[in-house]
Short mmCIF file of C-alpha atoms in Angstrom, two decimals:
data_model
loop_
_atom_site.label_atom_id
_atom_site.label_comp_id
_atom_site.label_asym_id
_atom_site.label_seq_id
_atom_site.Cartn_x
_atom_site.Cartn_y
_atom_site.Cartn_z
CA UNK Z 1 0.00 0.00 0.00
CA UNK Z 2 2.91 2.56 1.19
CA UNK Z 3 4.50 1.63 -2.31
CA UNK Z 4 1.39 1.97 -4.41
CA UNK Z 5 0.79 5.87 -2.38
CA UNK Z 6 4.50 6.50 -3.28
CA UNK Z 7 3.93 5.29 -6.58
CA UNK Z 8 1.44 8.30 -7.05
CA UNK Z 9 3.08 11.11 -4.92
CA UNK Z 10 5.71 10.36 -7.73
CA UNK Z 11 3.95 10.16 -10.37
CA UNK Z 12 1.86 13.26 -9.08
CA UNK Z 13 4.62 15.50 -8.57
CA UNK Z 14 6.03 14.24 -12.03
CA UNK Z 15 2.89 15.65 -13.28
CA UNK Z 16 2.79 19.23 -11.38
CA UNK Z 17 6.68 19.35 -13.02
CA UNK Z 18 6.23 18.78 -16.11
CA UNK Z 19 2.99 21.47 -15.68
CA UNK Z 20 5.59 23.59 -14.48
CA UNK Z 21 8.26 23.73 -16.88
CA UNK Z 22 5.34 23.88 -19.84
CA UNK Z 23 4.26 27.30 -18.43
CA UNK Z 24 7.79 28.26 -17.79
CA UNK Z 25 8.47 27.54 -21.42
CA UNK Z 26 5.17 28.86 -22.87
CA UNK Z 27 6.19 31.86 -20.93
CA UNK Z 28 9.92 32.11 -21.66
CA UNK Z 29 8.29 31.40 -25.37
CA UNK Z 30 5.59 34.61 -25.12
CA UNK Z 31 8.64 36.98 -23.50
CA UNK Z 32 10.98 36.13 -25.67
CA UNK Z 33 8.74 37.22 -28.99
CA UNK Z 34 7.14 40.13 -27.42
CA UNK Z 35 10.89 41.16 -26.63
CA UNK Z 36 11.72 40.31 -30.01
CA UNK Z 37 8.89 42.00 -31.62
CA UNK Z 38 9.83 45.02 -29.23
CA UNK Z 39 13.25 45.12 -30.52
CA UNK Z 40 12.19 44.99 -34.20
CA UNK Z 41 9.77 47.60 -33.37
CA UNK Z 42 12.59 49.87 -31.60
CA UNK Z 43 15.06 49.11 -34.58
CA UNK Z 44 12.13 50.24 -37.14
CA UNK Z 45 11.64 53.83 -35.52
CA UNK Z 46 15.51 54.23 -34.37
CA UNK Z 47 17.56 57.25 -34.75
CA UNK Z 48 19.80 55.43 -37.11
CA UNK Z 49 17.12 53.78 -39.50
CA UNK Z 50 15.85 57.63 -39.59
CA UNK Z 51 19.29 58.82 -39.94
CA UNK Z 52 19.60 56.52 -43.25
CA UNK Z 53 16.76 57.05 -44.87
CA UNK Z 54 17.24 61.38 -44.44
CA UNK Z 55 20.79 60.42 -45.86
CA UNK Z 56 19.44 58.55 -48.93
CA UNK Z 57 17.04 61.64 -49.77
CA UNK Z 58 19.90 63.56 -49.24
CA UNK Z 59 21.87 61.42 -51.78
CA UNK Z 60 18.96 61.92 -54.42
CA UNK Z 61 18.58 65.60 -54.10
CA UNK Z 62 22.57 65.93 -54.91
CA UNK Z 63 22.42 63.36 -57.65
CA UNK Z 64 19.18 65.26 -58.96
CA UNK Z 65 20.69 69.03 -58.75
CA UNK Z 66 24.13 68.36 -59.67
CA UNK Z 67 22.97 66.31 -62.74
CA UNK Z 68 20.79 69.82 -64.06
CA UNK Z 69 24.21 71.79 -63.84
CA UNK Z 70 26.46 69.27 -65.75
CA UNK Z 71 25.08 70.94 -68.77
CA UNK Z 72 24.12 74.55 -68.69
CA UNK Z 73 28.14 75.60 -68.79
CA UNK Z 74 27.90 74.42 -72.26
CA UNK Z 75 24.58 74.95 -73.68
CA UNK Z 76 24.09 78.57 -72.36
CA UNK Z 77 27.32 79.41 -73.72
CA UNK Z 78 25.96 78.19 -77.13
CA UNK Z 79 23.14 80.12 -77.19
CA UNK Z 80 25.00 83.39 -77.25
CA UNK Z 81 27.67 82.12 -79.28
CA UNK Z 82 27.60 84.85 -81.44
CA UNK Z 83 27.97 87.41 -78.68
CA UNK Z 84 30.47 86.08 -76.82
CA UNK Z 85 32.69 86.12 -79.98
CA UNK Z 86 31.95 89.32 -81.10
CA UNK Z 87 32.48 90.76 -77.18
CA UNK Z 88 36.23 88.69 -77.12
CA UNK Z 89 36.94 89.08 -81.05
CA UNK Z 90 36.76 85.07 -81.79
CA UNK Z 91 37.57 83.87 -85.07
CA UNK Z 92 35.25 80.60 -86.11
CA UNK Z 93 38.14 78.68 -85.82
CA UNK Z 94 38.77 80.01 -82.19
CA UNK Z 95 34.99 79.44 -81.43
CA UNK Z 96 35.40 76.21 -82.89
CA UNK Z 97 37.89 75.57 -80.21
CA UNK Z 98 35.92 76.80 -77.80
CA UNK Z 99 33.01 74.23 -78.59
CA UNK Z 100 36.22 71.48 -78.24
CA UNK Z 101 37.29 72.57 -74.54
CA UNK Z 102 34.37 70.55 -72.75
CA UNK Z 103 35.25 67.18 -74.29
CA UNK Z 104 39.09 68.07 -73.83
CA UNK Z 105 38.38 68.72 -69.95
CA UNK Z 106 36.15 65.87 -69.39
CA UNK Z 107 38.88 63.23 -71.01
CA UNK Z 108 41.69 64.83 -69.23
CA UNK Z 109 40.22 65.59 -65.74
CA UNK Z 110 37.78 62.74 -65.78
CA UNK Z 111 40.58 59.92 -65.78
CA UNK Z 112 41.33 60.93 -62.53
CA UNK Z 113 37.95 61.05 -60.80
CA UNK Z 114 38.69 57.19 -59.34
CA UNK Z 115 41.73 58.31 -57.89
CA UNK Z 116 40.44 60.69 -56.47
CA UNK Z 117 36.85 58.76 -55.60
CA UNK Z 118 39.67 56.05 -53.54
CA UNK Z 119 41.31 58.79 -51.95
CA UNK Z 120 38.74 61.41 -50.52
CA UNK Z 121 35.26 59.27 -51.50
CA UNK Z 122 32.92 59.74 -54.32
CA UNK Z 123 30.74 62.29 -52.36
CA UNK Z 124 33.39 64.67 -51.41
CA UNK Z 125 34.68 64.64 -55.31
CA UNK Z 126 31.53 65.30 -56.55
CA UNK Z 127 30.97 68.03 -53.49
CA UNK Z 128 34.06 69.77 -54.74
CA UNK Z 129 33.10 69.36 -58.54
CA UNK Z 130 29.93 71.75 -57.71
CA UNK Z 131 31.84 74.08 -56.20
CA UNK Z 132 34.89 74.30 -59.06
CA UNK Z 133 31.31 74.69 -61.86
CA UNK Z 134 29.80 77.51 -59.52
CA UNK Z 135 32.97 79.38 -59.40
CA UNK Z 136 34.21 79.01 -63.56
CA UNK Z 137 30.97 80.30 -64.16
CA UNK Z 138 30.90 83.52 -62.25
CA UNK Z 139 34.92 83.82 -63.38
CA UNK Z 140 34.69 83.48 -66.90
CA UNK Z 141 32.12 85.83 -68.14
CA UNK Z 142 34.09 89.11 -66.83
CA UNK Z 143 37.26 87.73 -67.36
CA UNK Z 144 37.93 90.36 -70.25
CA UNK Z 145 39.60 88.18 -72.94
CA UNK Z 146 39.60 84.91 -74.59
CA UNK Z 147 42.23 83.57 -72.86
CA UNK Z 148 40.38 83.97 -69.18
CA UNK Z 149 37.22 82.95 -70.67
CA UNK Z 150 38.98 79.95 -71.52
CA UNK Z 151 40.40 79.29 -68.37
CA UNK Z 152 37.39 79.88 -66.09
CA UNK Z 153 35.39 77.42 -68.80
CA UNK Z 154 37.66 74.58 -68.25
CA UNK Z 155 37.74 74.89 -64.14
CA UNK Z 156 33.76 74.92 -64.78
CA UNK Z 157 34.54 72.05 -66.74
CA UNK Z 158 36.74 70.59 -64.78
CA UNK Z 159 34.17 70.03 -62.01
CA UNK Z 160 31.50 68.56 -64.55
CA UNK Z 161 34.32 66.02 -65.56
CA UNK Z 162 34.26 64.35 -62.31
CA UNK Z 163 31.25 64.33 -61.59
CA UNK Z 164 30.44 62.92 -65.14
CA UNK Z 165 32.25 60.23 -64.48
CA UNK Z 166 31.49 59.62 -60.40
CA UNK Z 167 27.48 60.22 -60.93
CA UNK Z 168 26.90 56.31 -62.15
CA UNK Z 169 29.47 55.06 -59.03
CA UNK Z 170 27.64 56.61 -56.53
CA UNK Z 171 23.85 55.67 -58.25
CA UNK Z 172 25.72 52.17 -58.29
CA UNK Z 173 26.97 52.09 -55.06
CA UNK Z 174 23.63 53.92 -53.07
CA UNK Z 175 21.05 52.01 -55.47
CA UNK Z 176 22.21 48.61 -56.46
CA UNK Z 177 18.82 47.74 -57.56
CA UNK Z 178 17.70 50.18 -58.93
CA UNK Z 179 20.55 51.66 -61.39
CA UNK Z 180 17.86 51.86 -64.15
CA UNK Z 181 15.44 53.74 -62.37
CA UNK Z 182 18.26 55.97 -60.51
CA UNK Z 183 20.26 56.55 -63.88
CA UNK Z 184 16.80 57.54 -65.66
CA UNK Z 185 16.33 60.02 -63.09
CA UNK Z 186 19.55 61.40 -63.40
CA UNK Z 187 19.59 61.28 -67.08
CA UNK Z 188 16.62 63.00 -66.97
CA UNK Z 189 17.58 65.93 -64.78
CA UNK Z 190 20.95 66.38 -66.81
CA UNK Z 191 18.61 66.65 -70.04
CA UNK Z 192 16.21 69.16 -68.31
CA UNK Z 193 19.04 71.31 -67.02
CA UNK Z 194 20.73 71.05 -70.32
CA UNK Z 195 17.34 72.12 -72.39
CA UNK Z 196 16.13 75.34 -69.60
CA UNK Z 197 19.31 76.64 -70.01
CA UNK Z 198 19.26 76.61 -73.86
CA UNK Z 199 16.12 78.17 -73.96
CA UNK Z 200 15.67 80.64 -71.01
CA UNK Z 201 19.50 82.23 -71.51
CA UNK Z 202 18.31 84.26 -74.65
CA UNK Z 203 15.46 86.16 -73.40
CA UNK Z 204 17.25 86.09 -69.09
CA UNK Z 205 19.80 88.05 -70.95
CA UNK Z 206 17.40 90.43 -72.52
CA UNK Z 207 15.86 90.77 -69.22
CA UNK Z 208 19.12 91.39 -67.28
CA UNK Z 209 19.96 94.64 -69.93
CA UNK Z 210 21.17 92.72 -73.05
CA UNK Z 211 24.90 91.69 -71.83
CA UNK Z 212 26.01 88.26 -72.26
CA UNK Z 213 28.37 88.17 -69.05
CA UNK Z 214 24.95 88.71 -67.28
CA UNK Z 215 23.56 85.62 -69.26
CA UNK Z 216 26.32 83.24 -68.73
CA UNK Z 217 26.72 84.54 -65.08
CA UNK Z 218 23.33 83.53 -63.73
CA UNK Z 219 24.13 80.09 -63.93
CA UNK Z 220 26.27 79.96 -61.27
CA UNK Z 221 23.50 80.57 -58.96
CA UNK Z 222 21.85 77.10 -59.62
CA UNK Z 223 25.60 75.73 -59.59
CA UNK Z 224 26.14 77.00 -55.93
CA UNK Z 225 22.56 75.62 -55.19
CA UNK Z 226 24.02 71.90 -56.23
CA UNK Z 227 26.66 72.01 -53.52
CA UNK Z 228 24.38 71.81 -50.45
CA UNK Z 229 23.04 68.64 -50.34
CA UNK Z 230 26.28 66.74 -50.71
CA UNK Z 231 28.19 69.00 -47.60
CA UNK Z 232 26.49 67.33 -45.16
CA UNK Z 233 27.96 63.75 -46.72
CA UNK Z 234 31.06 64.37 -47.23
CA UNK Z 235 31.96 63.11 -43.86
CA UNK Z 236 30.74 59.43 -44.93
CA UNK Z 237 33.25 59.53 -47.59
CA UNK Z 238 30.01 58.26 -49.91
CA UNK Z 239 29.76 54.71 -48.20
CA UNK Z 240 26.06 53.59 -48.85
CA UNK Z 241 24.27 52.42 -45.57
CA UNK Z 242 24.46 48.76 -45.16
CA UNK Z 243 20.85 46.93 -45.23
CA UNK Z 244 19.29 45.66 -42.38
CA UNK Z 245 19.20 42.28 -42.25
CA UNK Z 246 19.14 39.04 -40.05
CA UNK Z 247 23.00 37.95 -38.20
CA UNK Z 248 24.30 36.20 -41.44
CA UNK Z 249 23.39 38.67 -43.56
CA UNK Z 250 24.97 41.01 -41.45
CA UNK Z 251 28.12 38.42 -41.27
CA UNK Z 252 28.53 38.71 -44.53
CA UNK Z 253 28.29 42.72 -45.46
CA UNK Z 254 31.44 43.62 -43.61
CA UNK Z 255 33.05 40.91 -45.95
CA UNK Z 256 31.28 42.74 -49.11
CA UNK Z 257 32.03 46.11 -48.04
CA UNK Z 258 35.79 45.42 -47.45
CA UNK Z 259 35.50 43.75 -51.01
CA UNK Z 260 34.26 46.61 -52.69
CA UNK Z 261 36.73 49.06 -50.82
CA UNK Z 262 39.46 46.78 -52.52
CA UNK Z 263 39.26 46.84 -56.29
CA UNK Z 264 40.40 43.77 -58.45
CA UNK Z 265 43.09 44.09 -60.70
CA UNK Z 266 40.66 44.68 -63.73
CA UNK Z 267 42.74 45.18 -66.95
CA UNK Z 268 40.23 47.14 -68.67
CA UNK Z 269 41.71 47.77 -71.88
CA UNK Z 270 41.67 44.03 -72.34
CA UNK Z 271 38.27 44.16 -72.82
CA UNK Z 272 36.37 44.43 -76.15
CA UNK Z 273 33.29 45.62 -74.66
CA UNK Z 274 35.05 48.47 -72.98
CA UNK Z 275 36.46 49.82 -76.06
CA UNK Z 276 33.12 49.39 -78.07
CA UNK Z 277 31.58 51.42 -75.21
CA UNK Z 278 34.19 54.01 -75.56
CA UNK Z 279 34.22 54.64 -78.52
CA UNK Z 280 30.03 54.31 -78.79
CA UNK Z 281 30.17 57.12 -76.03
CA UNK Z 282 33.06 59.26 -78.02
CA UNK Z 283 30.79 59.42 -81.10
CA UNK Z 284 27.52 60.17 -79.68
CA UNK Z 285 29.16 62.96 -77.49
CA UNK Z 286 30.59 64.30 -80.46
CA UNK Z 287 27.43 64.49 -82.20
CA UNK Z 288 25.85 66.16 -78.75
CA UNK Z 289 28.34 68.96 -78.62
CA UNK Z 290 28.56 69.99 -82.20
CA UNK Z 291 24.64 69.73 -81.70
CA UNK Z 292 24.96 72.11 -78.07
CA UNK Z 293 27.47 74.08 -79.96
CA UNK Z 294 26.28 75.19 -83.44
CA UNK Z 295 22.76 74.38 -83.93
CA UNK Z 296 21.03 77.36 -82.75
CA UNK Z 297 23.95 78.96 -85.40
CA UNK Z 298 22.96 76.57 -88.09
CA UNK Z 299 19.47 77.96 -87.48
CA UNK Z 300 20.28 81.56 -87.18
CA UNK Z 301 22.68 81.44 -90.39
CA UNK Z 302 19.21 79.65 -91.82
CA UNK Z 303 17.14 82.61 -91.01
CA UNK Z 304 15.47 82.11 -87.70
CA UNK Z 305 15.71 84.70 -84.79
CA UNK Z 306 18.39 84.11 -82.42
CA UNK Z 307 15.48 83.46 -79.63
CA UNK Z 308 13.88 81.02 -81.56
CA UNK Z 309 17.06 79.25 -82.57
CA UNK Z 310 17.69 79.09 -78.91
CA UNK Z 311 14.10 77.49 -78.40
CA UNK Z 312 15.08 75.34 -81.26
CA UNK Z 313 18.50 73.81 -79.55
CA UNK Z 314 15.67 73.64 -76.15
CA UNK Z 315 13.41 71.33 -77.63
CA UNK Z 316 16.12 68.81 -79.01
CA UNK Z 317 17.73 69.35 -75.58
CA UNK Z 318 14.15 69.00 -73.67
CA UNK Z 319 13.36 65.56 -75.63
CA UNK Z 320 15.70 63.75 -73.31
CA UNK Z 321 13.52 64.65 -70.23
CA UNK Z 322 10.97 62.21 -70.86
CA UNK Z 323 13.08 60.10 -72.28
CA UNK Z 324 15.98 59.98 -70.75
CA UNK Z 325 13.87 58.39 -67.94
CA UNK Z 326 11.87 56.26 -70.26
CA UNK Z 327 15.31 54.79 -71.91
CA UNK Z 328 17.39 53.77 -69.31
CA UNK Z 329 14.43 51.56 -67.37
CA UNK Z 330 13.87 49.89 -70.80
CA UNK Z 331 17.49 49.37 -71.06
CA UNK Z 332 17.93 47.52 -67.76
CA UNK Z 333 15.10 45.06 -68.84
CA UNK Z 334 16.46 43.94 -72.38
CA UNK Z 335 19.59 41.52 -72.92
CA UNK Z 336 20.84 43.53 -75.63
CA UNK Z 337 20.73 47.26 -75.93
CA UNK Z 338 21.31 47.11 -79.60
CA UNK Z 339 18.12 47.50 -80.82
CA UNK Z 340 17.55 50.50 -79.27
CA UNK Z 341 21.00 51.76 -80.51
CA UNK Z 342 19.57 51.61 -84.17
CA UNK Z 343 16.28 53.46 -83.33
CA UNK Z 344 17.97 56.29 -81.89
CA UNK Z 345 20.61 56.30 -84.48
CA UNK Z 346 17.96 56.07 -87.20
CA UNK Z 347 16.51 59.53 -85.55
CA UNK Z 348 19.90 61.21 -86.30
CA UNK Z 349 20.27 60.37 -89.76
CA UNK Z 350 17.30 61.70 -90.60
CA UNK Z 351 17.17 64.67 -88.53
CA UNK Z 352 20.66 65.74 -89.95
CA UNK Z 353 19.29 65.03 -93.33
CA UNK Z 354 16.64 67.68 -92.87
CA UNK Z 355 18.84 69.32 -91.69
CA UNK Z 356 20.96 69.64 -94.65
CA UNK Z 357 17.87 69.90 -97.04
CA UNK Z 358 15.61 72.24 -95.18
CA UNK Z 359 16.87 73.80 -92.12
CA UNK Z 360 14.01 76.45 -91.72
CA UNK Z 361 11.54 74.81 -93.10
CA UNK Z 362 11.25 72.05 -91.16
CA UNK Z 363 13.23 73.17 -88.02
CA UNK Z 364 10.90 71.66 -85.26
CA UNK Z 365 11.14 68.37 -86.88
CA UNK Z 366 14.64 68.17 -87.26
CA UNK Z 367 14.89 69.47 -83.24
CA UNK Z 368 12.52 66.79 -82.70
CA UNK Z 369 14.49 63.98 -84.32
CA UNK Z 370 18.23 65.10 -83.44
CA UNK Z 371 16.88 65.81 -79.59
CA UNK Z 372 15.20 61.79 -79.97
CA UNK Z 373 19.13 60.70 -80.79
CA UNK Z 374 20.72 62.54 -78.68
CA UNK Z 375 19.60 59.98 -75.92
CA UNK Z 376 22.35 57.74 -76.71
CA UNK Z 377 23.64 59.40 -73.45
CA UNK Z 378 21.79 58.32 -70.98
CA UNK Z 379 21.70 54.98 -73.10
CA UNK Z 380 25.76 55.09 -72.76
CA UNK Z 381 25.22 55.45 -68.67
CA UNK Z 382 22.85 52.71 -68.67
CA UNK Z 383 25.12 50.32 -70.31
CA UNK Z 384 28.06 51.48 -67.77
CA UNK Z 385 26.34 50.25 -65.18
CA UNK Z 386 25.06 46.96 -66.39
CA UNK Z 387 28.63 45.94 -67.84
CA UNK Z 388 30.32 45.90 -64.63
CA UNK Z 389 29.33 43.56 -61.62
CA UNK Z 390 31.16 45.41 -58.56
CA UNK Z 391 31.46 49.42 -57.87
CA UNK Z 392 34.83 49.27 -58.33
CA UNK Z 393 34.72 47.61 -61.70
CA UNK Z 394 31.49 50.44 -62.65
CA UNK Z 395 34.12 53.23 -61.85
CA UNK Z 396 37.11 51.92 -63.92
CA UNK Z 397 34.39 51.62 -66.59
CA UNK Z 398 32.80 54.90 -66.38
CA UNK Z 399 36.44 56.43 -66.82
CA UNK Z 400 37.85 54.50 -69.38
CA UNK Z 401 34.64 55.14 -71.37
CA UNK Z 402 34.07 58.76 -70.59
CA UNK Z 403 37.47 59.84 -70.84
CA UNK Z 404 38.50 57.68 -73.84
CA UNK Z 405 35.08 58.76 -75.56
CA UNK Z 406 35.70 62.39 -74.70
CA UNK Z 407 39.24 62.02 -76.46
CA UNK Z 408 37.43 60.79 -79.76
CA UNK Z 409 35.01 63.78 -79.48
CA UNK Z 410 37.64 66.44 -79.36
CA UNK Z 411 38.30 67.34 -83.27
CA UNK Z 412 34.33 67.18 -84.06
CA UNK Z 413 33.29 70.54 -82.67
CA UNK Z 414 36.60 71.77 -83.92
CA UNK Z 415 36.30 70.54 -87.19
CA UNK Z 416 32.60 71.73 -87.62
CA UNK Z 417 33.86 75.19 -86.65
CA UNK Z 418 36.84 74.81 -89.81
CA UNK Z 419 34.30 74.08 -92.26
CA UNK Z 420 32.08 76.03 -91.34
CA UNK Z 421 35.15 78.74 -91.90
CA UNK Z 422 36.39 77.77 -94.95
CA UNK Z 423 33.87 75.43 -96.52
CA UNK Z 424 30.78 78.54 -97.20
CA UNK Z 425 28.35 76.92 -94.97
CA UNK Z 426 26.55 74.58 -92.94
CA UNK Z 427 26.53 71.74 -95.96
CA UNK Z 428 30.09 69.54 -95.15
CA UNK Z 429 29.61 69.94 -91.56
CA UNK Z 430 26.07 68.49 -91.77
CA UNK Z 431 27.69 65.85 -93.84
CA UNK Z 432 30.41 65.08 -91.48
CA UNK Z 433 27.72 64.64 -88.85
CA UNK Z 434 25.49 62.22 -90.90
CA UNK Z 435 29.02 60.36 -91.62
CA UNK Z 436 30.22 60.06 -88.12
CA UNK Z 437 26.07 58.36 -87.50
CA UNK Z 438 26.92 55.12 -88.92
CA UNK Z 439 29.33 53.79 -87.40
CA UNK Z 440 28.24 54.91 -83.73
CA UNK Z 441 25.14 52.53 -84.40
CA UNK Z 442 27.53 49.73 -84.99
CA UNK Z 443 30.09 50.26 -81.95
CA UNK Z 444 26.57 50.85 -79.92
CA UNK Z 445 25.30 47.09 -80.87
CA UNK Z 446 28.63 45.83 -79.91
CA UNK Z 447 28.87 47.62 -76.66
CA UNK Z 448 24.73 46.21 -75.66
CA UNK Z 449 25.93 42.95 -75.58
CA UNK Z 450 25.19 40.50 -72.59
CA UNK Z 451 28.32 40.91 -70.82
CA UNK Z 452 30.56 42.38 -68.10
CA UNK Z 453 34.40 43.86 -68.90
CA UNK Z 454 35.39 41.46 -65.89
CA UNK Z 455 34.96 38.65 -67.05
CA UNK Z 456 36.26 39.40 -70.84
CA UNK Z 457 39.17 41.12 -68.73
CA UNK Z 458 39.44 38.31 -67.02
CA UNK Z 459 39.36 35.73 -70.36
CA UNK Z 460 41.84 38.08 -72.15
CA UNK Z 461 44.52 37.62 -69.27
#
């Protein structure tokens, strides 16, 4: 009987233990999520999720104003051409040159934008690029000769250049996933900075009493405007904020941050896509800047008012707003970017080809159509990004092919500006330009190609 009663005070106080450690667990269970959930909750609304997300909308307002003012230094000076070399006493040849000097600058001070990028970080290059634009524009207008307006152009320029060539590292870097939509943004401010200031610098001139120092100074106002948002980033030295993610996610991005500070021995010139880019980007910036630099002449030599020519070189510059969004997102969803390579170059022929027949007569539709090709620009930044896997391999990319592009673009401008000269008009320019079309369509299909400069770098070694 004692055994049997002991039997069950056992097996009784078994019972009231196990109870026991079921509500300890259950409860241990219930604290630990609510403590979890608590956590996740606290980590949602902290200071440094906050923090993150104020310094990614800081990121896209500096991407977004310094993209308008990587244009205006070029395209307001080509509105009042004319002015500006009757004020210094410019030959054609010597304007010529002068339409030359941005493609010069961006080859020779763009190379060195990823040096500088390693050194003193992305943001505080492109911070001091706005700064260098802001000040060559109030400097050269009243720098009394051509020599001075030459030199503050090219520290204007100089600033542009790096940031040219920085502007897809840091949408790269800050947007991984999203380097279509990023690039189309900033592809589309560029083209709406690039088409206000060929159309409002005309009349703002008028309204500031008719001098073209006034006209060309103004801009430096929106320049100044682009440094802001960057100041307060150049501290990070441009690193993107790591994700938030679980332990061995968060393992792991140390490792990929440390990888991307520490870029591979990429042999660019090795690779066959890099050069096709180059020299894709080379051509279709020479078409843009004899197109920035003498077609509100063309038009004015054709009989249109100098204020109409200037809303002219607008509209081909204002096509790229739309589409220089539109393009890039498109881009980023074929294989091959070829196809729409051949549209756009299709556009140019015939817009040139009006061009050369009919100037005046139909001037909106060749604005139209030559505005329509001009969008092998953003194209060109589109295909940066997606032919390079890492940062590091996106930067060595974006200078070989802007500054080796910009190299190829130097004698078009000038050579426009010799014909023009010596040739008795607009007709062998015009024809160099329709020339020059074909084969930037083929290096274009070449450079869309499925594939990434490492890993032809990589093959070629």
């Amino acid at each position: 009987m004692m055994g049997l009663m002991a039997g069950k005070e056992t097996e009784s106080a078994a019972s009231t233990t196990a109870r026991t450690t079921a509500r300890t667990a259950v409860g241990t269970t219930a604290g630990t999520t609510a403590e979890t959930t608590a956590r996740s909750t606290a980590l949602e609304g902290s200071p440094a999720t906050a923090t993150r997300a104020w310094t990614t909308r800081l990121v896209v307002i500096g991407i977004v104003l310094s993209a308008v003012n990587l244009r205006p230094a070029i395209t307001s000076l080509g509105a009042l051409l004319e002015e500006v070399r009757d004020g210094l006493g410019m030959s054609g040849s010597v304007a010529g040159l002068l339409t030359s000097v941005p493609p010069l600058c961006f080859a020779v001070f763009g190379v060195t934008a990823p040096r500088l990028a390693r050194r003193f970080g992305p943001v505080a290059v492109v911070c001091a690029g706005m700064v260098a634009v802001t000040a060559g524009l109030l400097i050269r207008p009243y720098a009394g000769n051509t020599a001075g307006f030459l030199a503050g152009s090219a520290l204007a320029l100089m600033g542009i250049a790096v940031s040219n060539v920085l502007m897809p590292v840091i949408v790269k870097r800050w947007f991984p996933d999203r380097v279509g939509s990023m690039t189309g943004l900033y592809s589309m401010a560029l083209a709406a900075g690039t088409s206000v200031a060929a159309a409002v610098t005309v009349p703002m001139t008028d309204a500031l009493g008719g001098g073209w120092q006034a006209g060309l100074a103004v801009w430096g106002g929106l320049a100044a405007a682009a440094v802001l948002p960057w100041v307060p980033l150049v501290r990070d030295r441009g690193t993107a904020p790591a994700p938030e993610a679980g332990a061995g996610a968060g393992a792991e991005a140390p490792a990929r941050a440390r990888a991307e500070r520490q870029p591979p021995a990429l042999r660019i010139t090795r690779s066959r896509t890099a050069w096709a880019l180059a020299v894709f980007f080379g051509l279709q910036a020479t078409a843009a800047y004899i197109t920035m630099g003498w077609m509100a002449q063309i038009f004015r030599d054709a009989g249109v008012s100098a204020s109409t020519a200037g809303l002219l070189l607008a509209v081909t510059m204002a096509m790229g707003v739309p589409l220089a969004f539109v393009i890039p997102r498109v881009a980023t969803r074929l294989p091959h970017q070829g196809p729409i390579v051949i549209a756009l170059g299709v556009c140019g022929l015939a817009g040139y080809v009006g061009l050369y027949l009919a100037p005046a007569g139909g001037a909106w539709a060749w604005a139209v159509l030559l505005g329509i090709s001009n969008c092998a620009f953003p194209l060109a930044l589109t295909m940066v990004g997606m032919r390079a896997r890492t940062g590091s391999g996106v930067a060595q990319l974006s200078a070989f092919a802007q500054s080796t592009g910009y190299l190829i673009s130097i004698p078009g401008p000038l050579l426009v500006g010799v014909l023009y000269q010596h040739g008795g008009g607009w007709g062998l320019p015009i024809a160099l330009m329709i020339g020059l079309m074909i084969p930037q369509m083929a290096v274009g299909v070449l450079a869309g190609r499925d594939r990434t400069v490492e890993d032809e770098a990589a093959g070629a070694g």
